[in-house]
Amino acid sequence: MSTAPEAHCMAPHPFLTEAHEAYRSQLRRFVQKECEPYIDAWERAGELPRALQRKAAEAGVLGIGFPEEYGGSGDNDPFYQSIMAEELARAGAGGLLASLVSHRIGSPPVAASGTHEQKERFLRPVIEGHKIAALAITEPGGGSDVASLRTTARREGDHYIVNGSKTFITSGMRADCITVAVRTGGPGMGGVSLLVVEAGTPGFTRTPLEKMGWWCSDTATLYFQDCRVPAQNIIGEENRGFKAIMHNFNNERLMLAAQAWAFGQVCYEESLAYARHRQTFGEPLVARQVIRHKLVDMKMQLDAVKAQLDLLCWQVLQGYTSVAEICLLKNLATGMLERVAGEAVQILGGAGYLRGTKVERIFRETKVLSIGGGATEIMKDLAARQLAY
Ligand SMILES: Cc1cc2nc3c(=O)[nH]c(=O)nc-3n(C[C@H](O)[C@H](O)[C@H](O)COP(=O)(O)OP(=O)(O)OC[C@H]3O[C@@H](n4cnc5c(N)ncnc54)[C@H](O)[C@@H]3O)c2cc1C
């Protein structure tokens, strides 16, 4: 009755090489063998097993984009990040991506501005899968207005004394080294620094949070009470952290857009497969015009996001980062996922509402992508400012 989707995917991708495709195959094997069989148990447990980090490191999941000198792949090619998102998404759980690669937001400031000694302590063991890294910017008082953060770090001899709290922190319970945004100077963006706080530092405690989705990703509130952090853990110069945070956001947003596309694609494939198989009133669902139109609308929205995602990845590869366009892509992609996941649940009917289908889980996980890493409203404001409206 219908043409297989694969028939339409035969055209060569303009930017992907054999090396990219080899990387994809390597990750697909990793996801099929090491993730898919266990994902439901991890979702129930509320966290990933630590042993997965080592396996992910061996499969080449953790090192992409980081310096070769410290165990990374040594390239700065965002297409590898997109492929990673696409392949990990096949397990059908956003929490796997969020937590397994939380170092992709926690570690870039260390890679970019850390000393050799800091990279040996906080980067190499993370890339090798021995330690887990996280990023802590958001506070109970607010996440969007980063320049107003209130957690303080006061210099006292060879230490910073940190006081305050961070919340909604991905991998927050399991992380060994957390890149924390703190106020070392006056008000506003000029008084912000980045400090690595290690697990077990006196005065640092954490509590877990329960969420709508991303269950296998542990999320925490962090508390710092006269927490004594060695002064040598400061990343880059004091009071220069805000720029590093903003720079970090660009890649995070590109990654979130890639995730949104990848999970949308899973929804599309799952609902197409279901529509081909499910019979109602003596015909497969896919024979009904209403359902066919839903499916092509899903594909149309996915293709539009993918084209812009690939274009911006290509631009980054050429050394050009457009902040406004990345913000708008994040909105385009995450808004698309909300609609596509909703339609996928509709096509699956009751089965789409029940635990146990990828579509049901992805539907619960759509909102976090529209909120985390800069909410939709904030992305619009930032894009408008960048475009000098
Ligand atoms: C599962 C999960 C994981 C996360 N992981 C991390 C992490 O690892 N590290 C980290 O630091 N943070 C993390 N976050 C936090 C996330 O980045 C913040 O939730 C996000 O930045 C929004 O901040 P907020 O929740 O405090 O919302 P607020 O800043 O309180 O905003 C609430 C709402 O108001 C809107 N809004 C705010 N200001 C304006 C305005 N001026 N005009 C119009 N609308 C406005 C926002 O867009 C949002 O919709 C995570 C969040 C979740 C849910």
Short mmCIF file of N, CA and C and ligand atoms in Angstrom, two decimals, residues 105 135-139 142-145 167-170 211 214 219 368 371-378 381, ligand 1:
data_model
loop_
_atom_site.label_atom_id
_atom_site.label_comp_id
_atom_site.label_asym_id
_atom_site.label_seq_id
_atom_site.Cartn_x
_atom_site.Cartn_y
_atom_site.Cartn_z
N ILE A 105 27.44 19.57 28.79
CA ILE A 105 27.23 20.94 29.26
C ILE A 105 28.16 21.26 30.44
N LEU A 135 26.51 20.44 35.12
CA LEU A 135 26.57 21.90 35.09
C LEU A 135 25.48 22.44 36.00
N ALA A 136 25.83 23.39 36.87
CA ALA A 136 24.83 23.94 37.79
C ALA A 136 24.78 25.46 37.65
N ILE A 137 23.76 25.91 36.94
CA ILE A 137 23.53 27.34 36.75
C ILE A 137 22.24 27.75 37.47
N THR A 138 21.16 26.99 37.19
CA THR A 138 19.81 27.35 37.66
C THR A 138 19.72 27.32 39.19
N GLU A 139 19.00 28.30 39.73
CA GLU A 139 18.82 28.39 41.19
C GLU A 139 17.33 28.33 41.51
N GLY A 142 15.36 31.19 40.29
CA GLY A 142 15.14 31.41 38.86
C GLY A 142 16.28 30.91 37.99
N GLY A 143 15.91 30.52 36.76
CA GLY A 143 16.91 29.98 35.84
C GLY A 143 17.14 30.85 34.62
N SER A 144 16.09 31.56 34.20
CA SER A 144 16.22 32.32 32.95
C SER A 144 17.16 33.51 33.11
N ASP A 145 17.06 34.19 34.24
CA ASP A 145 17.85 35.40 34.46
C ASP A 145 19.20 35.03 35.10
N THR A 167 19.29 24.25 41.48
CA THR A 167 18.23 23.24 41.37
C THR A 167 18.02 22.80 39.93
N PHE A 168 17.30 21.69 39.77
CA PHE A 168 17.00 21.05 38.47
C PHE A 168 18.28 20.56 37.80
N ILE A 169 19.28 20.16 38.56
CA ILE A 169 20.60 19.87 37.96
C ILE A 169 20.66 18.42 37.46
N THR A 170 20.85 18.28 36.15
CA THR A 170 20.92 16.97 35.50
C THR A 170 22.20 16.23 35.94
N LYS A 211 10.32 13.88 38.43
CA LYS A 211 9.95 14.66 37.26
C LYS A 211 8.85 14.00 36.43
N TRP A 214 12.05 11.99 31.61
CA TRP A 214 13.51 11.86 31.84
C TRP A 214 13.78 11.13 33.16
N THR A 219 18.08 13.95 38.76
CA THR A 219 18.03 15.41 38.79
C THR A 219 18.03 15.83 40.26
N VAL A 368 10.33 19.36 28.55
CA VAL A 368 11.63 19.72 29.13
C VAL A 368 12.55 20.36 28.09
N ILE A 371 11.87 23.99 27.75
CA ILE A 371 12.16 24.78 28.96
C ILE A 371 13.67 24.82 29.24
N GLY A 372 14.29 23.65 29.24
CA GLY A 372 15.71 23.56 29.62
C GLY A 372 16.64 24.23 28.60
N GLY A 373 17.79 24.68 29.07
CA GLY A 373 18.79 25.27 28.18
C GLY A 373 18.35 26.61 27.63
N GLY A 374 17.37 27.24 28.27
CA GLY A 374 16.82 28.50 27.79
C GLY A 374 15.43 28.25 27.24
N ALA A 375 14.42 28.75 27.98
CA ALA A 375 13.02 28.48 27.60
C ALA A 375 12.66 29.23 26.31
N THR A 376 11.59 28.75 25.67
CA THR A 376 11.15 29.30 24.37
C THR A 376 11.05 30.84 24.40
N GLU A 377 10.45 31.37 25.46
CA GLU A 377 10.25 32.82 25.54
C GLU A 377 11.60 33.55 25.59
N ILE A 378 12.53 32.98 26.33
CA ILE A 378 13.86 33.59 26.49
C ILE A 378 14.62 33.52 25.16
N ASP A 381 13.39 36.33 22.96
CA ASP A 381 13.94 37.63 23.40
C ASP A 381 15.39 37.78 22.99
C1 LIG B 1 14.66 18.16 33.77
C2 LIG B 1 15.43 19.43 33.83
C3 LIG B 1 16.81 19.38 33.78
C4 LIG B 1 17.56 20.55 33.89
N1 LIG B 1 18.94 20.47 33.92
C5 LIG B 1 19.65 21.59 34.25
C6 LIG B 1 21.06 21.50 34.46
O1 LIG B 1 21.69 20.45 34.29
N2 LIG B 1 21.72 22.62 34.85
C7 LIG B 1 21.08 23.82 35.02
O2 LIG B 1 21.73 24.78 35.39
N3 LIG B 1 19.73 23.93 34.82
C8 LIG B 1 19.02 22.85 34.44
N4 LIG B 1 17.67 22.94 34.23
C9 LIG B 1 17.02 24.22 34.44
C10 LIG B 1 16.52 24.90 33.19
O3 LIG B 1 17.60 25.38 32.42
C11 LIG B 1 15.57 26.00 33.66
O4 LIG B 1 14.38 25.36 34.09
C12 LIG B 1 15.25 27.02 32.59
O5 LIG B 1 16.40 27.78 32.30
C13 LIG B 1 14.13 27.97 33.04
O6 LIG B 1 14.38 28.47 34.30
P1 LIG B 1 13.22 28.37 35.43
O7 LIG B 1 12.70 26.98 35.44
O8 LIG B 1 13.77 28.93 36.69
O9 LIG B 1 12.07 29.28 34.90
P2 LIG B 1 11.86 30.91 35.08
O10 LIG B 1 13.12 31.57 34.77
O11 LIG B 1 11.29 31.09 36.46
O12 LIG B 1 10.77 31.15 34.00
C14 LIG B 1 9.45 30.58 34.10
C15 LIG B 1 8.73 30.82 32.79
O13 LIG B 1 8.63 32.21 32.55
C16 LIG B 1 9.21 32.54 31.29
N5 LIG B 1 9.92 33.82 31.44
C17 LIG B 1 10.93 34.11 32.29
N6 LIG B 1 11.32 35.37 32.13
C18 LIG B 1 10.54 35.91 31.16
C19 LIG B 1 10.46 37.17 30.50
N7 LIG B 1 11.31 38.15 30.83
N8 LIG B 1 9.54 37.35 29.55
C20 LIG B 1 8.69 36.36 29.21
N9 LIG B 1 8.71 35.14 29.78
C21 LIG B 1 9.63 34.92 30.72
C22 LIG B 1 10.17 31.42 30.98
O14 LIG B 1 10.40 31.33 29.60
C23 LIG B 1 9.44 30.23 31.56
O15 LIG B 1 8.49 29.79 30.62
C24 LIG B 1 16.91 21.79 34.03
C25 LIG B 1 15.50 21.84 34.02
C26 LIG B 1 14.78 20.68 33.92
C27 LIG B 1 13.27 20.78 33.96
#
